[in-house]
CSV table of C-alpha atoms in Angstrom, one decimal:
chain,number,residue,atom,x,y,z
A,1,UNK,CA,-18.5,-16.2,27.9
A,2,UNK,CA,-15.8,-18.1,29.3
A,3,UNK,CA,-13.4,-19.0,26.3
A,4,UNK,CA,-13.3,-22.8,27.4
A,5,UNK,CA,-15.1,-25.0,30.8
A,6,UNK,CA,-14.7,-28.9,32.1
A,7,UNK,CA,-16.5,-31.0,33.5
A,8,UNK,CA,-13.9,-33.4,35.8
A,9,UNK,CA,-10.4,-33.3,36.0
A,10,UNK,CA,-7.2,-32.8,34.3
A,11,UNK,CA,-6.5,-36.3,31.7
A,12,UNK,CA,-3.3,-38.5,31.1
A,13,UNK,CA,-1.2,-39.5,28.6
A,14,UNK,CA,-0.1,-41.7,25.6
A,15,UNK,CA,1.2,-44.1,24.2
A,16,UNK,CA,3.1,-41.4,21.8
A,17,UNK,CA,6.7,-40.2,20.3
A,18,UNK,CA,10.0,-38.7,18.9
A,19,UNK,CA,13.5,-37.4,16.0
A,20,UNK,CA,15.8,-35.5,14.1
A,21,UNK,CA,15.2,-31.8,13.8
A,22,UNK,CA,16.6,-31.0,9.5
A,23,UNK,CA,15.5,-27.5,8.3
A,24,UNK,CA,14.4,-24.6,10.5
A,25,UNK,CA,11.0,-24.0,10.0
A,26,UNK,CA,8.1,-21.5,11.8
A,27,UNK,CA,6.5,-23.7,13.3
A,28,UNK,CA,7.8,-23.2,16.9
A,29,UNK,CA,10.5,-23.8,18.9
A,30,UNK,CA,12.2,-27.0,18.7
A,31,UNK,CA,10.0,-27.9,15.3
A,32,UNK,CA,11.8,-28.2,11.6
A,33,UNK,CA,10.3,-29.8,8.5
A,34,UNK,CA,11.9,-31.6,5.8
A,35,UNK,CA,11.2,-30.0,2.4
A,36,UNK,CA,10.0,-31.7,-1.0
A,37,UNK,CA,12.3,-33.3,-3.1
A,38,UNK,CA,15.4,-33.2,0.6
A,39,UNK,CA,16.3,-36.5,1.8
A,40,UNK,CA,14.0,-38.4,2.2
A,41,UNK,CA,11.7,-41.3,1.5
A,42,UNK,CA,9.6,-39.6,-1.3
A,43,UNK,CA,9.7,-36.0,-3.4
A,44,UNK,CA,6.4,-36.1,-1.8
A,45,UNK,CA,7.3,-36.8,1.8
A,46,UNK,CA,7.6,-34.4,4.6
A,47,UNK,CA,9.0,-34.8,8.0
A,48,UNK,CA,8.3,-32.0,11.7
A,49,UNK,CA,10.1,-32.6,14.7
A,50,UNK,CA,9.9,-31.0,18.4
A,51,UNK,CA,11.1,-31.7,21.3
A,52,UNK,CA,8.1,-32.5,24.3
A,53,UNK,CA,7.8,-30.1,26.8
A,54,UNK,CA,5.7,-29.6,30.2
A,55,UNK,CA,3.0,-29.0,28.7
A,56,UNK,CA,2.4,-31.9,26.1
A,57,UNK,CA,2.4,-34.0,29.1
A,58,UNK,CA,0.3,-34.7,31.9
A,59,UNK,CA,1.3,-34.6,35.7
A,60,UNK,CA,3.5,-38.5,34.9
A,61,UNK,CA,5.8,-37.1,32.2
A,62,UNK,CA,3.8,-39.2,29.8
A,63,UNK,CA,2.4,-36.9,26.1
A,64,UNK,CA,-0.7,-36.5,25.6
A,65,UNK,CA,-2.1,-38.4,23.0
A,66,UNK,CA,-3.2,-36.1,21.7
A,67,UNK,CA,-0.7,-33.8,21.4
A,68,UNK,CA,0.0,-36.1,18.8
A,69,UNK,CA,-2.7,-36.6,17.3
A,70,UNK,CA,-2.4,-32.9,16.8
A,71,UNK,CA,1.1,-33.0,15.1
A,72,UNK,CA,0.0,-35.8,13.2
A,73,UNK,CA,-3.0,-34.1,11.9
A,74,UNK,CA,-0.6,-30.9,11.4
A,75,UNK,CA,1.6,-32.7,9.1
A,76,UNK,CA,-0.8,-34.4,7.0
A,77,UNK,CA,-3.0,-31.0,7.1
A,78,UNK,CA,0.4,-29.8,4.9
A,79,UNK,CA,1.8,-32.1,2.6
A,80,UNK,CA,-2.0,-33.1,1.7
A,81,UNK,CA,-3.1,-29.0,0.7
A,82,UNK,CA,0.6,-28.6,-0.5
A,83,UNK,CA,-0.5,-31.3,-3.3
A,84,UNK,CA,-3.8,-30.3,-4.0
A,85,UNK,CA,-1.8,-26.8,-5.4
A,86,UNK,CA,1.0,-28.2,-6.9
A,87,UNK,CA,-1.1,-27.9,-10.1
A,88,UNK,CA,-2.9,-25.0,-11.7
A,89,UNK,CA,-6.2,-24.4,-10.5
A,90,UNK,CA,-8.3,-22.9,-7.7
A,91,UNK,CA,-6.7,-22.3,-4.5
A,92,UNK,CA,-7.6,-24.7,-1.9
A,93,UNK,CA,-6.9,-26.3,1.7
A,94,UNK,CA,-7.0,-29.6,2.5
A,95,UNK,CA,-9.8,-30.4,5.4
A,96,UNK,CA,-9.2,-33.1,7.4
A,97,UNK,CA,-12.2,-36.1,6.3
A,98,UNK,CA,-11.2,-39.0,8.7
A,99,UNK,CA,-8.5,-40.4,11.0
A,100,UNK,CA,-8.2,-44.5,10.5
A,101,UNK,CA,-7.5,-46.9,14.2
A,102,UNK,CA,-4.3,-45.6,15.0
A,103,UNK,CA,-2.0,-47.0,17.5
A,104,UNK,CA,-0.1,-45.7,20.4
A,105,UNK,CA,2.6,-48.0,20.6
A,106,UNK,CA,4.6,-47.3,23.2
A,107,UNK,CA,4.6,-43.7,26.0
A,108,UNK,CA,6.2,-40.5,24.7
A,109,UNK,CA,7.9,-38.4,27.9
A,110,UNK,CA,8.8,-34.3,28.3
A,111,UNK,CA,12.2,-34.4,27.0
A,112,UNK,CA,12.0,-36.4,24.5
A,113,UNK,CA,11.9,-35.4,20.1
A,114,UNK,CA,8.6,-36.4,17.7
A,115,UNK,CA,10.0,-37.2,14.9
A,116,UNK,CA,6.3,-37.5,12.3
A,117,UNK,CA,6.7,-37.7,8.7
A,118,UNK,CA,3.5,-37.8,6.5
A,119,UNK,CA,4.2,-39.3,2.8
A,120,UNK,CA,1.1,-39.3,0.0
A,121,UNK,CA,-0.1,-43.1,-0.2
A,122,UNK,CA,-3.7,-42.8,-2.5
A,123,UNK,CA,-5.6,-40.5,-4.3
A,124,UNK,CA,-9.0,-40.2,-5.9
A,125,UNK,CA,-10.5,-37.9,-7.3
A,126,UNK,CA,-12.0,-35.5,-4.9
A,127,UNK,CA,-9.8,-37.0,-1.9
A,128,UNK,CA,-5.8,-37.5,-0.4
A,129,UNK,CA,-4.6,-40.7,1.3
A,130,UNK,CA,-2.3,-39.3,3.8
A,131,UNK,CA,0.3,-42.4,4.8
A,132,UNK,CA,2.0,-40.8,8.8
A,133,UNK,CA,4.6,-42.4,11.3
A,134,UNK,CA,5.5,-40.9,14.5
A,135,UNK,CA,8.8,-41.6,15.9
A,136,UNK,CA,10.6,-41.1,19.7
A,137,UNK,CA,14.2,-40.1,20.5
A,138,UNK,CA,16.0,-39.9,23.2
A,139,UNK,CA,18.5,-37.4,22.7
A,140,UNK,CA,20.3,-37.6,25.2
A,141,UNK,CA,20.9,-41.6,25.0
A,142,UNK,CA,20.0,-41.4,20.7
A,143,UNK,CA,17.6,-44.6,21.3
A,144,UNK,CA,14.8,-44.2,18.6
A,145,UNK,CA,11.0,-46.0,18.1
A,146,UNK,CA,7.9,-46.2,16.3
A,147,UNK,CA,5.3,-44.9,18.4
A,148,UNK,CA,2.3,-44.2,16.0
A,149,UNK,CA,0.9,-45.0,12.3
A,150,UNK,CA,-2.1,-43.6,11.3
A,151,UNK,CA,-3.8,-43.0,8.1
A,152,UNK,CA,-5.6,-39.4,7.2
A,153,UNK,CA,-7.6,-38.1,4.8
A,154,UNK,CA,-8.2,-35.2,3.0
A,155,UNK,CA,-10.4,-33.8,1.1
A,156,UNK,CA,-8.8,-29.7,-1.0
A,157,UNK,CA,-12.1,-27.1,0.0
A,158,UNK,CA,-11.4,-24.0,-2.1
A,159,UNK,CA,-10.7,-20.4,-1.0
A,160,UNK,CA,-13.4,-18.8,-2.6
A,161,UNK,CA,-16.1,-21.3,-2.3
A,162,UNK,CA,-15.5,-23.1,1.2
A,163,UNK,CA,-18.3,-25.5,0.0
A,164,UNK,CA,-17.0,-26.3,-3.1
A,165,UNK,CA,-14.6,-29.6,-3.1
A,166,UNK,CA,-11.7,-29.6,-5.7
A,167,UNK,CA,-10.2,-32.0,-7.7
A,168,UNK,CA,-7.2,-33.7,-7.2
A,169,UNK,CA,-3.8,-33.8,-8.8
A,170,UNK,CA,-3.3,-37.2,-9.5
A,171,UNK,CA,-0.5,-38.9,-8.1
A,172,UNK,CA,2.3,-42.0,-9.8
A,173,UNK,CA,2.2,-45.0,-8.8
A,174,UNK,CA,5.1,-47.6,-8.8
A,175,UNK,CA,3.1,-50.5,-9.0
A,176,UNK,CA,-0.5,-50.7,-10.4
A,177,UNK,CA,-1.2,-52.6,-7.4
A,178,UNK,CA,-0.4,-50.0,-5.3
A,179,UNK,CA,-3.2,-48.1,-7.0
A,180,UNK,CA,-5.8,-50.9,-6.9
A,181,UNK,CA,-4.8,-51.4,-2.8
A,182,UNK,CA,-5.2,-47.6,-2.4
A,183,UNK,CA,-9.1,-47.8,-4.1
A,184,UNK,CA,-10.0,-50.4,-2.0
A,185,UNK,CA,-9.3,-48.6,1.1
A,186,UNK,CA,-10.8,-45.7,0.0
A,187,UNK,CA,-14.3,-47.5,-0.8
A,188,UNK,CA,-13.8,-49.4,2.1
A,189,UNK,CA,-13.7,-45.9,4.2
A,190,UNK,CA,-16.4,-44.1,2.5
A,191,UNK,CA,-19.2,-47.2,3.5
A,192,UNK,CA,-17.7,-47.2,7.2
A,193,UNK,CA,-18.3,-42.9,7.9
A,194,UNK,CA,-21.8,-43.9,5.2
A,195,UNK,CA,-22.2,-46.4,8.1
A,196,UNK,CA,-21.0,-44.1,11.4
A,197,UNK,CA,-22.8,-40.8,10.6
A,198,UNK,CA,-26.4,-43.2,10.4
A,199,UNK,CA,-25.6,-44.1,13.8
A,200,UNK,CA,-25.3,-40.9,15.2
A,201,UNK,CA,-27.6,-39.6,17.0
A,202,UNK,CA,-27.3,-40.4,20.8
A,203,UNK,CA,-26.9,-37.6,23.1
A,204,UNK,CA,-25.2,-37.7,26.6
A,205,UNK,CA,-27.3,-36.9,29.7
A,206,UNK,CA,-26.1,-36.0,32.7
A,207,UNK,CA,-26.9,-38.4,35.6
A,208,UNK,CA,-27.3,-37.2,39.3
A,209,UNK,CA,-25.8,-38.5,42.1
A,210,UNK,CA,-24.1,-42.2,39.8
A,211,UNK,CA,-22.5,-44.7,42.2
A,212,UNK,CA,-18.7,-45.3,41.1
A,213,UNK,CA,-17.8,-47.6,38.4
A,214,UNK,CA,-21.3,-46.4,36.5
A,215,UNK,CA,-21.5,-45.0,33.2
A,216,UNK,CA,-22.9,-41.7,34.8
A,217,UNK,CA,-19.9,-41.7,37.8
A,218,UNK,CA,-17.2,-41.3,35.0
A,219,UNK,CA,-18.6,-39.6,31.8
A,220,UNK,CA,-18.0,-35.6,31.5
A,221,UNK,CA,-18.0,-32.5,28.9
A,222,UNK,CA,-15.9,-29.6,27.4
A,223,UNK,CA,-17.3,-26.6,26.2
A,224,UNK,CA,-14.8,-25.0,23.9
A,225,UNK,CA,-15.4,-22.0,22.2
A,226,UNK,CA,-13.8,-21.6,18.0
A,227,UNK,CA,-11.2,-18.6,18.0
A,228,UNK,CA,-8.6,-17.6,15.1
A,229,UNK,CA,-6.2,-19.7,16.8
A,230,UNK,CA,-7.9,-23.1,16.3
A,231,UNK,CA,-8.7,-22.6,12.5
A,232,UNK,CA,-7.8,-22.5,9.2
A,233,UNK,CA,-7.3,-20.1,6.7
A,234,UNK,CA,-10.9,-20.5,5.9
A,235,UNK,CA,-12.2,-20.3,9.0
A,236,UNK,CA,-13.2,-23.5,10.4
A,237,UNK,CA,-10.9,-25.7,13.1
A,238,UNK,CA,-8.5,-27.7,12.3
A,239,UNK,CA,-8.9,-30.9,12.6
A,240,UNK,CA,-5.4,-32.0,14.8
A,241,UNK,CA,-7.6,-29.1,17.4
A,242,UNK,CA,-10.5,-31.4,17.9
A,243,UNK,CA,-8.6,-34.5,18.1
A,244,UNK,CA,-6.7,-32.7,21.2
A,245,UNK,CA,-10.1,-31.4,22.8
A,246,UNK,CA,-11.6,-35.4,22.1
A,247,UNK,CA,-8.4,-36.9,23.8
A,248,UNK,CA,-8.4,-34.7,26.7
A,249,UNK,CA,-12.1,-35.6,27.5
A,250,UNK,CA,-11.5,-39.6,26.4
A,251,UNK,CA,-8.9,-38.9,29.0
A,252,UNK,CA,-10.6,-37.4,32.1
A,253,UNK,CA,-13.3,-40.3,31.6
A,254,UNK,CA,-11.1,-42.7,32.3
A,255,UNK,CA,-9.0,-40.7,35.3
A,256,UNK,CA,-12.3,-40.6,37.0
A,257,UNK,CA,-13.3,-44.3,36.5
A,258,UNK,CA,-9.9,-45.7,37.4
A,259,UNK,CA,-8.4,-42.7,39.9
A,260,UNK,CA,-5.1,-43.6,38.0
A,261,UNK,CA,-2.5,-42.7,36.2
A,262,UNK,CA,-3.7,-43.1,32.4
A,263,UNK,CA,-3.0,-43.1,28.7
A,264,UNK,CA,-4.3,-43.4,25.1
A,265,UNK,CA,-3.7,-46.6,23.6
A,266,UNK,CA,-5.4,-46.2,20.3
A,267,UNK,CA,-8.3,-44.4,18.5
A,268,UNK,CA,-10.7,-45.9,16.3
A,269,UNK,CA,-10.8,-44.1,13.1
A,270,UNK,CA,-12.5,-40.4,14.0
A,271,UNK,CA,-14.9,-39.7,11.4
A,272,UNK,CA,-15.4,-35.9,10.2
A,273,UNK,CA,-19.3,-35.6,9.2
A,274,UNK,CA,-19.4,-32.0,9.6
A,275,UNK,CA,-17.3,-28.6,9.2
A,276,UNK,CA,-16.9,-26.9,12.5
A,277,UNK,CA,-16.5,-23.0,12.2
A,278,UNK,CA,-15.3,-20.0,14.1
A,279,UNK,CA,-17.6,-18.7,16.6
A,280,UNK,CA,-19.2,-22.3,17.5
A,281,UNK,CA,-19.4,-22.6,20.5
A,282,UNK,CA,-18.8,-26.9,20.9
A,283,UNK,CA,-19.4,-29.6,23.8
A,284,UNK,CA,-17.4,-32.2,24.0
A,285,UNK,CA,-18.7,-34.9,25.1
A,286,UNK,CA,-17.3,-38.5,26.9
A,287,UNK,CA,-18.4,-41.8,28.6
A,288,UNK,CA,-17.4,-45.6,29.0
A,289,UNK,CA,-18.8,-48.0,26.9
A,290,UNK,CA,-16.8,-50.8,28.3
A,291,UNK,CA,-14.2,-52.9,29.9
A,292,UNK,CA,-11.6,-55.1,30.3
A,293,UNK,CA,-9.4,-56.4,32.5
A,294,UNK,CA,-6.8,-53.8,31.6
A,295,UNK,CA,-8.6,-51.5,28.8
A,296,UNK,CA,-11.8,-48.6,28.4
A,297,UNK,CA,-13.4,-47.8,25.7
A,298,UNK,CA,-14.8,-44.9,25.4
A,299,UNK,CA,-17.0,-43.0,23.0
A,300,UNK,CA,-16.6,-39.2,22.3
A,301,UNK,CA,-19.3,-36.8,20.6
A,302,UNK,CA,-18.2,-33.2,19.2
A,303,UNK,CA,-21.5,-30.9,19.0
A,304,UNK,CA,-21.5,-27.7,17.9
A,305,UNK,CA,-24.0,-24.2,17.8
A,306,UNK,CA,-23.2,-22.1,15.6
A,307,UNK,CA,-24.5,-18.8,17.3
A,308,UNK,CA,-22.0,-16.2,14.5
A,309,UNK,CA,-24.0,-15.4,10.9
A,310,UNK,CA,-25.9,-18.7,10.5
A,311,UNK,CA,-27.5,-19.4,13.6
A,312,UNK,CA,-29.0,-22.8,12.6
A,313,UNK,CA,-29.5,-26.0,15.2
A,314,UNK,CA,-27.1,-28.1,17.4
A,315,UNK,CA,-25.2,-30.6,15.2
A,316,UNK,CA,-23.2,-33.4,15.5
A,317,UNK,CA,-19.8,-33.1,13.3
A,318,UNK,CA,-17.2,-35.7,14.9
A,319,UNK,CA,-17.3,-39.3,16.8
A,320,UNK,CA,-15.2,-41.6,17.6
A,321,UNK,CA,-14.1,-44.2,20.1
A,322,UNK,CA,-10.9,-44.1,22.2
A,323,UNK,CA,-9.1,-46.5,24.6
A,324,UNK,CA,-7.0,-46.2,27.7
A,325,UNK,CA,-4.8,-47.9,29.7
A,326,UNK,CA,-3.9,-47.8,33.2
A,327,UNK,CA,-0.4,-47.2,34.6
A,328,UNK,CA,0.9,-47.9,38.3
A,329,UNK,CA,4.1,-45.3,38.7
A,330,UNK,CA,6.4,-47.6,37.5
A,331,UNK,CA,4.9,-47.6,34.3
A,332,UNK,CA,3.3,-51.1,34.7
A,333,UNK,CA,-0.7,-51.6,33.3
A,334,UNK,CA,-3.0,-52.3,36.6
A,335,UNK,CA,-6.4,-53.5,36.4
A,336,UNK,CA,-9.3,-51.7,35.8
A,337,UNK,CA,-12.2,-51.0,37.7
A,338,UNK,CA,-14.5,-53.4,36.4
A,339,UNK,CA,-18.0,-51.7,34.0
A,340,UNK,CA,-21.2,-51.6,35.9
A,341,UNK,CA,-24.4,-51.0,33.4
A,342,UNK,CA,-27.8,-50.1,34.4
A,343,UNK,CA,-30.1,-49.3,32.0
A,344,UNK,CA,-30.3,-50.8,28.7
A,345,UNK,CA,-28.7,-49.2,26.1
A,346,UNK,CA,-25.3,-48.7,28.2
A,347,UNK,CA,-25.3,-53.1,28.0
A,348,UNK,CA,-26.1,-52.8,24.7
A,349,UNK,CA,-22.9,-50.5,24.3
A,350,UNK,CA,-20.8,-52.8,26.3
A,351,UNK,CA,-21.9,-55.8,24.0
A,352,UNK,CA,-20.5,-53.4,21.1
A,353,UNK,CA,-17.5,-52.3,22.7
A,354,UNK,CA,-16.2,-56.4,23.8
A,355,UNK,CA,-17.3,-57.1,19.9
A,356,UNK,CA,-14.8,-54.2,18.9
A,357,UNK,CA,-12.1,-55.4,21.5
A,358,UNK,CA,-12.0,-59.5,20.7
A,359,UNK,CA,-12.4,-58.4,17.1
A,360,UNK,CA,-8.6,-55.7,17.5
A,361,UNK,CA,-7.3,-58.9,19.5
A,362,UNK,CA,-7.9,-61.4,17.2
A,363,UNK,CA,-6.5,-59.1,15.0
A,364,UNK,CA,-3.2,-58.4,16.9
A,365,UNK,CA,-2.8,-61.7,17.6
A,366,UNK,CA,-3.1,-62.7,13.5
A,367,UNK,CA,-0.8,-60.4,12.3
A,368,UNK,CA,1.9,-60.8,15.7
A,369,UNK,CA,1.6,-64.4,13.7
A,370,UNK,CA,2.7,-63.3,10.5
A,371,UNK,CA,5.4,-61.3,11.4
A,372,UNK,CA,6.7,-64.4,13.2
A,373,UNK,CA,6.7,-67.2,10.3
A,374,UNK,CA,8.0,-63.7,8.1
């Protein structure tokens, strides 16, 4: 069986990041990580650094959004797994359950260094919230900038029984308000995960001879056989691997629609509904749902077919919305062709996407006004 097949051309990059190496570790060439207790924002923080190589970027030299998402998840998995095993108890591995919305603030390029720092900010009885910041550094000029901020939620799964969620050691808060704010975020993400799972029955069907700029024209799928290198110690797919594949498919959809250089601008909350086991064949499907003058929203699904050990029906494992922008050769934003909706479902999804776009735009404007007043 072919390991992986792709429907469509190779994709674009991201508005991504970089940093300063510290102590050497086994993350491959150019990678480094600080230990807990080393110099940093707190004892419960880590830092991972890696130089961006040509295979991390698109043909324009912009680093793929999926590459950055994978580094973010790896840092989150390290710190949450380490924390969950910090006290005597059942050995466990932290599994990614959700990634909150994250914006790609500026492009990262080949040759820059990505510095990913992660810190635990809240724990419930069975989950861990991790805040991750990504910084880029031009090692020729020394220029640095923050390129990503992300919030991830992990649950610890027992090494002896993968269906058992073990208890999380509590963390100490500097102020009672920090715990209260964390609990509020925890309850909000639980509700959103439930609502997302309930609307996950959609499927993407092939379209014969679609017209340009329609949903069917740009929709794309990728098929991937899950191997050992994709998985955790428990034999389930790393969340970062899944997100990288999702970003790749979303990039293909955006490139087919625009036929220009495209980069990831943001990712809405990514919900991991079910684990994906080694040996599964996963289908990652994407379709355009909304376009504004200068951005595109792409909905991406991940469906899993478990063929090995425990045959069962295909199931929806992950879902998310990605936003892309079109760039000129000089890196300037270009107008996006209007999406042509044909069916009632496509028109409904377009209006839903428009609502999300306007809500995000209003929130961003409110944040800018608040910053200006400070």
